[in-house]
Amino acid sequence: MASPREVLQLKKEKAKEVLQNDGFFRAKRVYVGLATCEIAAGSQPVMDIFQSETKGMPDVFVSKKGCAGRCNLEPTVEVVENGKDTVKYVRVNEEKARQIIERHLKKGEIISEWVIK
């Protein structure tokens, strides 16, 4: 019979495997706000764009995030890259989403006028 420590280690390894298979450990991670208030502000079409237009980008993981408590700045998108500061884009619409993909994710250019510090 496995010890509690061994059981915990097995669960940890299984969780890591699930995250790995989902792409969570990719070099670039994009989180689109999809809390109720963000959806009301128009985040679902933004999420749809990120999901569809990054499919051919194997280094990008796209997921949703919950409420950030900044309703006046929604929809929000966070871009997390290994070894870099998180970039938080605000008031993201469909056109901004496409620009974030083209300029930030593909070319490494942070679009500072859309970023909150």
MMTF fields as JSON, N, C-alpha, C and O atoms, coordinates in Angstrom:
{
  "mmtfVersion": "1.0.0",
  "mmtfProducer": "UNKNOWN",
  "numBonds": 467,
  "numAtoms": 468,
  "numGroups": 117,
  "numChains": 1,
  "numModels": 1,
  "chainsPerModel": [1],
  "groupsPerChain": [117],
  "chainIdList": ["A"],
  "bondAtomList": [4, 2, 8, 6, 12, 10, 16, 14, 20, 18, 24, 22, 28, 26, 32, 30, 36, 34, 40, 38, 44, 42, 48, 46, 52, 50, 56, 54, 60, 58, 64, 62, 68, 66, 72, 70, 76, 74, 80, 78, 84, 82, 88, 86, 92, 90, 96, 94, 100, 98, 104, 102, 108, 106, 112, 110, 116, 114, 120, 118, 124, 122, 128, 126, 132, 130, 136, 134, 140, 138, 144, 142, 148, 146, 152, 150, 156, 154, 160, 158, 164, 162, 168, 166, 172, 170, 176, 174, 180, 178, 184, 182, 188, 186, 192, 190, 196, 194, 200, 198, 204, 202, 208, 206, 212, 210, 216, 214, 220, 218, 224, 222, 228, 226, 232, 230, 236, 234, 240, 238, 244, 242, 248, 246, 252, 250, 256, 254, 260, 258, 264, 262, 268, 266, 272, 270, 276, 274, 280, 278, 284, 282, 288, 286, 292, 290, 296, 294, 300, 298, 304, 302, 308, 306, 312, 310, 316, 314, 320, 318, 324, 322, 328, 326, 332, 330, 336, 334, 340, 338, 344, 342, 348, 346, 352, 350, 356, 354, 360, 358, 364, 362, 368, 366, 372, 370, 376, 374, 380, 378, 384, 382, 388, 386, 392, 390, 396, 394, 400, 398, 404, 402, 408, 406, 412, 410, 416, 414, 420, 418, 424, 422, 428, 426, 432, 430, 436, 434, 440, 438, 444, 442, 448, 446, 452, 450, 456, 454, 460, 458, 464, 462],
  "bondOrderList": [1, 1, 1, 1, 1, 1, 1, 1, 1, 1, 1, 1, 1, 1, 1, 1, 1, 1, 1, 1, 1, 1, 1, 1, 1, 1, 1, 1, 1, 1, 1, 1, 1, 1, 1, 1, 1, 1, 1, 1, 1, 1, 1, 1, 1, 1, 1, 1, 1, 1, 1, 1, 1, 1, 1, 1, 1, 1, 1, 1, 1, 1, 1, 1, 1, 1, 1, 1, 1, 1, 1, 1, 1, 1, 1, 1, 1, 1, 1, 1, 1, 1, 1, 1, 1, 1, 1, 1, 1, 1, 1, 1, 1, 1, 1, 1, 1, 1, 1, 1, 1, 1, 1, 1, 1, 1, 1, 1, 1, 1, 1, 1, 1, 1, 1, 1],
  "groupList": [{"groupName": "MET", "atomNameList": ["N", "CA", "C", "O"], "elementList": ["N", "C", "C", "O"], "formalChargeList": [0, 0, 0, 0], "bondAtomList": [1, 0, 2, 1, 3, 2], "bondOrderList": [1, 1, 2], "singleLetterCode": "M", "chemCompType": "L-PEPTIDE LINKING"}, {"groupName": "ALA", "atomNameList": ["N", "CA", "C", "O"], "elementList": ["N", "C", "C", "O"], "formalChargeList": [0, 0, 0, 0], "bondAtomList": [1, 0, 2, 1, 3, 2], "bondOrderList": [1, 1, 2], "singleLetterCode": "A", "chemCompType": "L-PEPTIDE LINKING"}, {"groupName": "SER", "atomNameList": ["N", "CA", "C", "O"], "elementList": ["N", "C", "C", "O"], "formalChargeList": [0, 0, 0, 0], "bondAtomList": [1, 0, 2, 1, 3, 2], "bondOrderList": [1, 1, 2], "singleLetterCode": "S", "chemCompType": "L-PEPTIDE LINKING"}, {"groupName": "PRO", "atomNameList": ["N", "CA", "C", "O"], "elementList": ["N", "C", "C", "O"], "formalChargeList": [0, 0, 0, 0], "bondAtomList": [1, 0, 2, 1, 3, 2], "bondOrderList": [1, 1, 2], "singleLetterCode": "P", "chemCompType": "L-PEPTIDE LINKING"}, {"groupName": "ARG", "atomNameList": ["N", "CA", "C", "O"], "elementList": ["N", "C", "C", "O"], "formalChargeList": [0, 0, 0, 0], "bondAtomList": [1, 0, 2, 1, 3, 2], "bondOrderList": [1, 1, 2], "singleLetterCode": "R", "chemCompType": "L-PEPTIDE LINKING"}, {"groupName": "GLU", "atomNameList": ["N", "CA", "C", "O"], "elementList": ["N", "C", "C", "O"], "formalChargeList": [0, 0, 0, 0], "bondAtomList": [1, 0, 2, 1, 3, 2], "bondOrderList": [1, 1, 2], "singleLetterCode": "E", "chemCompType": "L-PEPTIDE LINKING"}, {"groupName": "VAL", "atomNameList": ["N", "CA", "C", "O"], "elementList": ["N", "C", "C", "O"], "formalChargeList": [0, 0, 0, 0], "bondAtomList": [1, 0, 2, 1, 3, 2], "bondOrderList": [1, 1, 2], "singleLetterCode": "V", "chemCompType": "L-PEPTIDE LINKING"}, {"groupName": "LEU", "atomNameList": ["N", "CA", "C", "O"], "elementList": ["N", "C", "C", "O"], "formalChargeList": [0, 0, 0, 0], "bondAtomList": [1, 0, 2, 1, 3, 2], "bondOrderList": [1, 1, 2], "singleLetterCode": "L", "chemCompType": "L-PEPTIDE LINKING"}, {"groupName": "GLN", "atomNameList": ["N", "CA", "C", "O"], "elementList": ["N", "C", "C", "O"], "formalChargeList": [0, 0, 0, 0], "bondAtomList": [1, 0, 2, 1, 3, 2], "bondOrderList": [1, 1, 2], "singleLetterCode": "Q", "chemCompType": "L-PEPTIDE LINKING"}, {"groupName": "LYS", "atomNameList": ["N", "CA", "C", "O"], "elementList": ["N", "C", "C", "O"], "formalChargeList": [0, 0, 0, 0], "bondAtomList": [1, 0, 2, 1, 3, 2], "bondOrderList": [1, 1, 2], "singleLetterCode": "K", "chemCompType": "L-PEPTIDE LINKING"}, {"groupName": "ASN", "atomNameList": ["N", "CA", "C", "O"], "elementList": ["N", "C", "C", "O"], "formalChargeList": [0, 0, 0, 0], "bondAtomList": [1, 0, 2, 1, 3, 2], "bondOrderList": [1, 1, 2], "singleLetterCode": "N", "chemCompType": "L-PEPTIDE LINKING"}, {"groupName": "ASP", "atomNameList": ["N", "CA", "C", "O"], "elementList": ["N", "C", "C", "O"], "formalChargeList": [0, 0, 0, 0], "bondAtomList": [1, 0, 2, 1, 3, 2], "bondOrderList": [1, 1, 2], "singleLetterCode": "D", "chemCompType": "L-PEPTIDE LINKING"}, {"groupName": "GLY", "atomNameList": ["N", "CA", "C", "O"], "elementList": ["N", "C", "C", "O"], "formalChargeList": [0, 0, 0, 0], "bondAtomList": [1, 0, 2, 1, 3, 2], "bondOrderList": [1, 1, 2], "singleLetterCode": "G", "chemCompType": "PEPTIDE LINKING"}, {"groupName": "PHE", "atomNameList": ["N", "CA", "C", "O"], "elementList": ["N", "C", "C", "O"], "formalChargeList": [0, 0, 0, 0], "bondAtomList": [1, 0, 2, 1, 3, 2], "bondOrderList": [1, 1, 2], "singleLetterCode": "F", "chemCompType": "L-PEPTIDE LINKING"}, {"groupName": "TYR", "atomNameList": ["N", "CA", "C", "O"], "elementList": ["N", "C", "C", "O"], "formalChargeList": [0, 0, 0, 0], "bondAtomList": [1, 0, 2, 1, 3, 2], "bondOrderList": [1, 1, 2], "singleLetterCode": "Y", "chemCompType": "L-PEPTIDE LINKING"}, {"groupName": "THR", "atomNameList": ["N", "CA", "C", "O"], "elementList": ["N", "C", "C", "O"], "formalChargeList": [0, 0, 0, 0], "bondAtomList": [1, 0, 2, 1, 3, 2], "bondOrderList": [1, 1, 2], "singleLetterCode": "T", "chemCompType": "L-PEPTIDE LINKING"}, {"groupName": "CYS", "atomNameList": ["N", "CA", "C", "O"], "elementList": ["N", "C", "C", "O"], "formalChargeList": [0, 0, 0, 0], "bondAtomList": [1, 0, 2, 1, 3, 2], "bondOrderList": [1, 1, 2], "singleLetterCode": "C", "chemCompType": "L-PEPTIDE LINKING"}, {"groupName": "ILE", "atomNameList": ["N", "CA", "C", "O"], "elementList": ["N", "C", "C", "O"], "formalChargeList": [0, 0, 0, 0], "bondAtomList": [1, 0, 2, 1, 3, 2], "bondOrderList": [1, 1, 2], "singleLetterCode": "I", "chemCompType": "L-PEPTIDE LINKING"}, {"groupName": "HIS", "atomNameList": ["N", "CA", "C", "O"], "elementList": ["N", "C", "C", "O"], "formalChargeList": [0, 0, 0, 0], "bondAtomList": [1, 0, 2, 1, 3, 2], "bondOrderList": [1, 1, 2], "singleLetterCode": "H", "chemCompType": "L-PEPTIDE LINKING"}, {"groupName": "TRP", "atomNameList": ["N", "CA", "C", "O"], "elementList": ["N", "C", "C", "O"], "formalChargeList": [0, 0, 0, 0], "bondAtomList": [1, 0, 2, 1, 3, 2], "bondOrderList": [1, 1, 2], "singleLetterCode": "W", "chemCompType": "L-PEPTIDE LINKING"}],
  "groupTypeList": [0, 1, 2, 3, 4, 5, 6, 7, 8, 7, 9, 9, 5, 9, 1, 9, 5, 6, 7, 8, 10, 11, 12, 13, 13, 4, 1, 9, 4, 6, 14, 6, 12, 7, 1, 15, 16, 5, 17, 1, 1, 12, 2, 8, 3, 6, 0, 11, 17, 13, 8, 2, 5, 15, 9, 12, 0, 3, 11, 6, 13, 6, 2, 9, 9, 12, 16, 1, 12, 4, 16, 10, 7, 5, 3, 15, 6, 5, 6, 6, 5, 10, 12, 9, 11, 15, 6, 9, 14, 6, 4, 6, 10, 5, 5, 9, 1, 4, 8, 17, 17, 5, 4, 18, 7, 9, 9, 12, 5, 17, 17, 2, 5, 19, 6, 17, 9],
  "groupIdList": [1, 2, 3, 4, 5, 6, 7, 8, 9, 10, 11, 12, 13, 14, 15, 16, 17, 18, 19, 20, 21, 22, 23, 24, 25, 26, 27, 28, 29, 30, 31, 32, 33, 34, 35, 36, 37, 38, 39, 40, 41, 42, 43, 44, 45, 46, 47, 48, 49, 50, 51, 52, 53, 54, 55, 56, 57, 58, 59, 60, 61, 62, 63, 64, 65, 66, 67, 68, 69, 70, 71, 72, 73, 74, 75, 76, 77, 78, 79, 80, 81, 82, 83, 84, 85, 86, 87, 88, 89, 90, 91, 92, 93, 94, 95, 96, 97, 98, 99, 100, 101, 102, 103, 104, 105, 106, 107, 108, 109, 110, 111, 112, 113, 114, 115, 116, 117],
  "secStructList": [7, 7, 7, 2, 2, 2, 2, 2, 2, 2, 2, 2, 2, 2, 2, 2, 2, 2, 2, 2, 2, 2, 6, 6, 6, 1, 1, 3, 3, 3, 3, 3, 3, 7, 1, 2, 2, 2, 2, 2, 6, 6, 2, 2, 2, 2, 2, 2, 2, 2, 2, 2, 2, 6, 6, 6, 7, 6, 6, 3, 3, 3, 3, 3, 3, 7, 7, 7, 1, 7, 4, 4, 4, 7, 1, 7, 3, 3, 3, 3, 3, 6, 6, 1, 7, 7, 3, 3, 3, 7, 1, 7, 7, 2, 2, 2, 2, 2, 2, 0, 0, 0, 0, 0, 0, 6, 6, 7, 7, 7, 7, 4, 4, 4, 3, 3, 7],
  "xCoordList": [0.851, 0.0, 0.893, 1.894, 0.502, 1.29, 1.117, 0.038, 2.19, 2.136, 1.407, 1.292, 0.917, 0.273, 1.185, 0.724, 2.458, 3.414, 3.498, 3.537, 3.524, 3.575, 2.287, 2.332, 1.155, -0.132, -0.144, -0.566, 0.316, 0.381, 1.317, 1.0, 2.453, 3.404, 2.791, 2.976, 2.067, 1.413, 0.365, 0.252, -0.401, -1.406, -0.737, -1.228, 0.367, 1.111, 1.608, 1.488, 2.157, 2.659, 1.523, 1.696, 0.369, -0.791, -1.283, -1.602, -1.348, -1.788, -0.826, -1.257, 0.457, 1.455, 1.319, 1.466, 1.043, 0.85, -0.372, -0.325, -1.457, -2.668, -2.379, -2.762, -1.7, -1.347, -0.427, -0.591, 0.53, 1.447, 0.675, 0.9, -0.226, -1.012, -1.924, -2.186, -2.406, -3.261, -2.461, -3.043, -1.147, -0.307, 0.018, 0.541, -0.278, -0.096, 1.342, 1.57, 2.307, 3.713, 4.361, 5.587, 3.546, 4.091, 4.762, 4.495, 5.627, 6.417, 5.568, 5.941, 4.432, 3.542, 2.153, 1.603, 1.599, 0.266, -0.607, -0.203, -1.805, -2.748, -3.979, -4.569, -4.355, -5.532, -6.53, -6.237, -7.705, -8.766, -9.786, -10.234, -10.151, -11.141, -12.501, -13.047, -13.054, -14.364, -15.299, -16.153, -15.136, -16.122, -17.387, -17.352, -18.483, -19.758, -19.653, -20.161, -18.993, -18.882, -18.031, -18.308, -17.004, -16.152, -16.913, -16.772, -17.702, -18.523, -19.489, -19.677, -20.098, -21.011, -20.286, -20.896, -18.995, -18.206, -17.687, -17.085, -17.914, -17.528, -16.334, -15.692, -16.015, -14.809, -14.956, -13.944, -16.166, -16.302, -15.778, -15.053, -16.116, -15.524, -13.994, -13.302, -13.476, -12.027, -11.42, -10.405, -12.027, -11.55, -11.611, -10.685, -12.7, -12.842, -11.695, -11.17, -11.312, -10.211, -8.901, -8.156, -8.621, -7.369, -7.345, -6.314, -8.463, -8.487, -8.305, -7.573, -8.959, -8.88, -7.573, -7.007, -7.092, -5.935, -4.585, -3.541, -4.592, -3.329, -3.199, -2.238, -4.144, -4.109, -2.811, -2.312, -2.259, -1.024, 0.23, 1.323, 0.09, 1.234, 1.496, 0.889, 2.384, 2.573, 3.153, 3.116, 3.692, 4.252, 3.255, 3.62, 1.971, 0.967, -0.14, -0.712, -0.427, -1.522, -2.56, -2.209, -3.829, -4.905, -5.883, -6.297, -6.251, -7.202, -7.984, -7.708, -8.951, -9.744, -9.245, -8.553, -9.616, -9.329, -10.592, -11.494, -10.642, -11.797, -11.728, -10.929, -12.569, -12.707, -11.426, -10.81, -11.043, -9.855, -10.256, -9.394, -11.55, -12.024, -11.802, -11.777, -11.641, -11.39, -12.423, -12.066, -13.691, -14.78, -14.658, -15.05, -14.119, -13.998, -12.933, -12.83, -12.144, -11.061, -11.309, -10.437, -12.454, -12.747, -13.123, -13.574, -12.93, -12.317, -10.794, -10.132, -10.272, -8.838, -8.206, -8.845, -6.933, -6.155, -4.777, -4.133, -4.324, -2.972, -2.112, -2.534, -0.903, 0.07, 1.232, 1.884, 1.479, 2.557, 3.574, 3.241, 4.824, 5.892, 6.993, 7.31, 7.563, 8.64, 9.748, 10.248, 10.131, 11.245, 10.935, 11.842, 9.674, 9.292, 8.167, 7.472, 7.998, 6.886, 5.57, 5.512, 4.521, 3.187, 2.72, 2.924, 2.093, 1.554, 0.036, -0.562, -0.585, -2.04, -2.644, -2.513, -3.311, -3.987, -5.413, -6.079, -5.867, -7.21, -8.048, -7.536, -9.364, -10.342, -10.045, -9.995, -9.854, -9.487, -10.753, -11.685, -10.754, -11.834, -11.277, -10.134, -12.081, -11.65, -10.432, -9.522, -10.401, -9.264, -7.998, -6.921, -8.128, -6.965, -6.464, -5.256, -7.377, -6.974, -6.107, -5.07, -6.537, -5.748, -4.376, -3.375, -4.331, -3.063, -2.144, -0.933, -2.711, -1.913, -1.292, -0.13, -2.054, -1.523, -0.389, 0.691, -0.639, 0.359, 1.602, 2.728, 1.386, 2.509, 3.197, 4.425, 2.411, 3.029, 3.429, 4.595, 2.461, 2.757, 3.704, 4.569, 3.549, 4.392, 5.692, 6.714, 5.676, 6.854, 7.514, 8.582, 6.886, 7.486, 7.327, 7.996, 6.463, 6.256, 5.115, 3.977, 5.425, 4.384, 3.716, 4.398, 2.401, 1.645, 1.311, 0.228, 2.245, 2.202, 0.988, 0.567, 0.423, -0.735, -1.992, -2.972, -1.992, -3.131, -2.879, -3.708, -1.749, -1.316, -1.594, -1.426, -2.024, -2.137, -0.932, -0.531, -0.373, 0.809, 0.411, 1.272],
  "yCoordList": [-1.182, 0.0, 1.24, 1.308, 2.218, 3.445, 4.341, 4.418, 5.007, 5.962, 7.229, 7.474, 8.032, 9.303, 10.185, 10.851, 10.182, 10.982, 10.457, 11.244, 9.145, 8.555, 8.837, 9.11, 8.771, 9.075, 10.526, 10.821, 11.412, 12.827, 13.055, 13.833, 12.393, 12.53, 12.041, 12.67, 10.931, 10.411, 11.395, 11.603, 11.998, 12.985, 14.219, 14.778, 14.631, 15.784, 15.495, 16.342, 14.317, 13.941, 13.871, 14.29, 13.351, 13.265, 14.665, 14.927, 15.564, 16.941, 17.635, 18.349, 17.433, 18.041, 17.497, 18.243, 16.218, 15.608, 16.196, 16.473, 16.385, 16.992, 18.407, 18.784, 19.195, 20.565, 20.579, 21.406, 19.672, 19.569, 19.25, 19.873, 18.289, 17.894, 19.02, 19.134, 19.85, 20.986, 22.152, 23.068, 22.133, 23.197, 24.295, 25.339, 24.089, 25.113, 25.594, 26.737, 24.757, 25.117, 25.702, 25.757, 26.133, 26.745, 28.074, 28.659, 28.539, 29.746, 31.008, 31.942, 31.043, 32.208, 31.746, 30.793, 32.447, 32.108, 33.356, 34.425, 33.212, 34.319, 33.98, 32.91, 34.916, 34.737, 35.844, 37.026, 35.451, 36.392, 36.37, 35.305, 37.562, 37.664, 37.199, 37.752, 36.187, 35.668, 35.543, 34.656, 36.432, 36.505, 37.134, 37.668, 37.074, 37.59, 39.027, 39.368, 39.874, 41.283, 41.462, 42.344, 40.64, 40.735, 40.261, 40.844, 39.227, 38.758, 39.862, 40.107, 40.525, 41.633, 42.775, 43.507, 42.931, 43.994, 43.586, 44.403, 42.332, 41.91, 40.989, 40.934, 40.261, 39.436, 38.12, 37.556, 37.616, 36.327, 36.396, 35.493, 37.433, 37.514, 37.656, 37.165, 38.321, 38.459, 37.077, 36.734, 36.295, 34.934, 34.09, 33.332, 34.216, 33.442, 33.74, 32.83, 35.005, 35.392, 34.773, 34.201, 34.888, 34.304, 32.798, 32.246, 32.13, 30.682, 30.28, 29.335, 30.985, 30.587, 31.015, 30.266, 32.214, 32.743, 32.336, 32.683, 31.606, 31.106, 29.588, 29.0, 28.963, 27.499, 27.007, 25.951, 27.731, 27.32, 27.79, 27.716, 28.273, 28.782, 27.826, 27.972, 26.859, 25.82, 26.314, 25.59, 27.54, 28.061, 28.898, 29.48, 28.969, 29.812, 28.961, 28.091, 29.231, 28.601, 29.681, 30.759, 29.418, 30.379, 29.788, 28.635, 30.593, 30.148, 31.346, 32.487, 31.08, 32.155, 32.466, 31.666, 33.648, 34.015, 34.626, 35.039, 34.674, 35.207, 36.713, 37.397, 37.196, 38.629, 39.238, 38.701, 40.375, 41.095, 42.309, 43.012, 42.552, 43.674, 45.032, 46.05, 45.058, 46.31, 46.464, 46.537, 46.512, 46.536, 47.676, 47.53, 48.805, 49.951, 49.752, 50.567, 48.684, 48.439, 47.2, 46.806, 46.607, 45.351, 45.583, 46.663, 44.56, 43.257, 43.361, 44.23, 42.459, 42.439, 41.154, 40.106, 41.281, 40.14, 40.217, 41.266, 39.122, 39.046, 38.159, 37.086, 38.63, 37.835, 37.551, 38.469, 36.277, 35.837, 35.101, 34.153, 35.558, 34.904, 34.51, 35.254, 33.353, 32.886, 33.921, 34.403, 34.262, 35.169, 36.638, 37.469, 36.982, 38.376, 38.77, 37.917, 40.083, 40.579, 40.309, 40.32, 40.067, 39.899, 41.219, 42.28, 41.15, 42.334, 42.247, 41.249, 43.316, 43.34, 44.38, 45.586, 43.872, 44.744, 45.018, 44.14, 46.246, 46.636, 47.138, 47.553, 47.08, 47.506, 46.864, 47.533, 45.552, 44.812, 44.473, 43.854, 44.895, 44.537, 43.568, 43.124, 43.247, 42.262, 42.736, 41.947, 44.001, 44.532, 44.542, 44.179, 44.958, 44.947, 43.522, 43.293, 42.567, 41.164, 40.726, 40.089, 41.071, 40.703, 41.378, 40.765, 42.636, 43.36, 42.765, 42.68, 42.353, 41.718, 40.429, 40.134, 39.672, 38.435, 38.753, 38.17, 39.671, 39.998, 40.673, 40.284, 41.673, 42.488, 41.912, 41.843, 41.501, 41.018, 39.551, 39.207, 38.686, 37.253, 36.834, 35.984, 37.42, 37.014, 37.8, 37.247, 39.085, 39.932, 40.403, 41.013, 40.124, 40.501, 41.964, 42.433, 42.693, 44.125, 44.321, 43.93, 44.921, 45.253, 46.544, 47.529, 46.544, 47.71, 48.546, 48.425, 49.385, 50.055, 50.949, 51.132, 51.502, 52.383, 51.63, 52.261, 50.307, 49.501, 48.776, 47.974, 49.044, 48.302, 49.099, 50.318, 48.386, 48.97, 48.482, 47.323, 49.355, 49.009, 48.336, 47.975],
  "zCoordList": [0.0, 0.0, 0.0, 0.713, -0.819, -0.963, 0.257, 0.845, 0.619, 1.727, 1.267, 0.066, 2.211, 1.831, 0.976, 0.049, 1.292, 0.498, -0.936, -1.881, -1.1, -2.439, -3.22, -4.419, -2.543, -3.183, -3.656, -4.775, -2.805, -3.163, -4.344, -5.244, -4.35, -5.456, -6.762, -7.804, -6.72, -7.919, -8.44, -9.648, -7.526, -7.931, -8.54, -9.52, -7.963, -8.477, -9.894, -10.78, -10.107, -11.423, -12.438, -13.583, -12.042, -12.932, -13.294, -14.454, -12.315, -12.571, -13.524, -14.429, -13.33, -14.209, -15.63, -16.599, -15.753, -17.067, -17.774, -18.973, -17.034, -17.612, -18.088, -19.196, -17.249, -17.631, -18.848, -19.744, -18.879, -20.017, -21.288, -22.325, -21.214, -22.384, -22.865, -24.063, -21.946, -22.297, -22.868, -23.449, -22.715, -23.239, -22.251, -22.642, -20.989, -19.971, -19.837, -19.442, -20.153, -19.967, -21.222, -21.321, -22.169, -23.375, -23.031, -21.981, -23.914, -23.658, -23.542, -22.831, -24.235, -24.2, -23.79, -24.343, -22.805, -22.331, -22.38, -21.923, -22.939, -23.077, -22.25, -22.393, -21.38, -20.54, -20.847, -20.667, -21.312, -21.649, -20.517, -20.093, -20.029, -18.964, -19.444, -20.399, -18.791, -19.173, -17.982, -17.943, -17.01, -15.933, -16.524, -17.633, -15.805, -16.306, -16.786, -17.854, -15.998, -16.375, -17.631, -18.444, -17.796, -18.986, -20.227, -21.302, -20.08, -21.202, -21.622, -22.814, -20.646, -20.943, -21.651, -22.43, -21.385, -22.002, -23.388, -24.084, -23.792, -25.136, -25.237, -26.285, -24.172, -24.206, -24.977, -25.394, -25.18, -25.88, -27.319, -27.735, -28.094, -29.44, -29.401, -30.293, -28.377, -28.206, -27.97, -28.577, -27.104, -26.834, -28.098, -28.386, -28.855, -30.085, -31.053, -31.695, -31.156, -32.041, -31.567, -32.362, -30.26, -29.755, -29.974, -30.358, -29.737, -29.918, -31.375, -31.668, -32.287, -33.69, -34.355, -35.151, -34.033, -34.757, -34.16, -34.712, -33.044, -32.495, -32.64, -32.144, -33.306, -33.467, -34.092, -33.704, -35.035, -35.692, -34.986, -35.547, -33.763, -33.002, -31.837, -30.776, -32.016, -30.997, -29.677, -28.682, -29.646, -28.401, -27.604, -26.582, -28.066, -27.404, -26.794, -27.451, -25.536, -24.797, -24.526, -24.046, -24.822, -24.594, -23.597, -23.723, -22.597, -21.588, -21.078, -21.449, -20.237, -19.651, -18.252, -17.623, -17.783, -16.401, -15.813, -16.541, -14.527, -13.83, -13.665, -14.305, -12.807, -12.57, -12.011, -11.091, -12.593, -12.124, -11.287, -10.759, -11.166, -10.361, -11.006, -10.315, -12.307, -13.038, -14.154, -15.33, -13.786, -14.767, -15.765, -16.922, -15.33, -16.226, -17.307, -18.223, -17.212, -18.173, -19.046, -19.82, -18.929, -19.629, -21.083, -21.465, -21.871, -21.661, -21.46, -22.028, -20.648, -20.37, -20.914, -21.007, -21.267, -21.764, -21.132, -21.166, -20.56, -20.001, -20.893, -21.323, -21.159, -21.912, -20.969, -20.47, -20.735, -19.856, -20.717, -21.428, -20.64, -21.386, -20.412, -19.484, -20.629, -19.76, -19.663, -20.679, -18.435, -18.205, -18.395, -18.333, -18.624, -18.834, -17.889, -17.336, -17.715, -16.911, -17.633, -18.863, -16.861, -17.418, -18.013, -17.424, -19.18, -19.844, -19.767, -20.17, -19.239, -19.08, -20.016, -19.811, -21.05, -22.01, -21.541, -20.993, -21.765, -21.321, -22.495, -23.534, -22.274, -23.281, -24.644, -25.675, -24.603, -25.807, -26.601, -26.089, -27.85, -28.763, -29.803, -29.696, -30.8, -31.793, -32.586, -32.842, -32.973, -33.729, -32.866, -33.338, -31.606, -30.715, -30.515, -30.453, -30.414, -30.253, -31.429, -31.244, -32.633, -33.818, -33.799, -34.169, -33.368, -33.293, -32.225, -32.427, -31.092, -30.033, -30.562, -30.279, -31.319, -31.899, -32.871, -32.786, -33.785, -34.817, -34.248, -34.556, -33.425, -32.963, -31.731, -31.677, -30.746, -29.499, -29.602, -29.407, -29.908, -29.887, -31.01, -30.803, -32.189, -33.319, -33.408, -33.813, -33.038, -33.236, -31.943, -31.979, -30.803, -29.528, -29.153, -28.232, -29.838, -29.586, -28.585, -28.845, -27.461, -26.488, -26.946, -27.226, -27.023, -27.479, -26.248, -25.675, -25.857, -24.556, -24.336, -23.194, -25.386, -25.197, -24.774, -24.376, -24.848, -24.421, -23.112, -22.683, -22.471, -21.287, -20.019, -19.984, -18.979, -17.645, -16.851, -16.96, -16.071, -15.266, -13.982, -13.181]
}
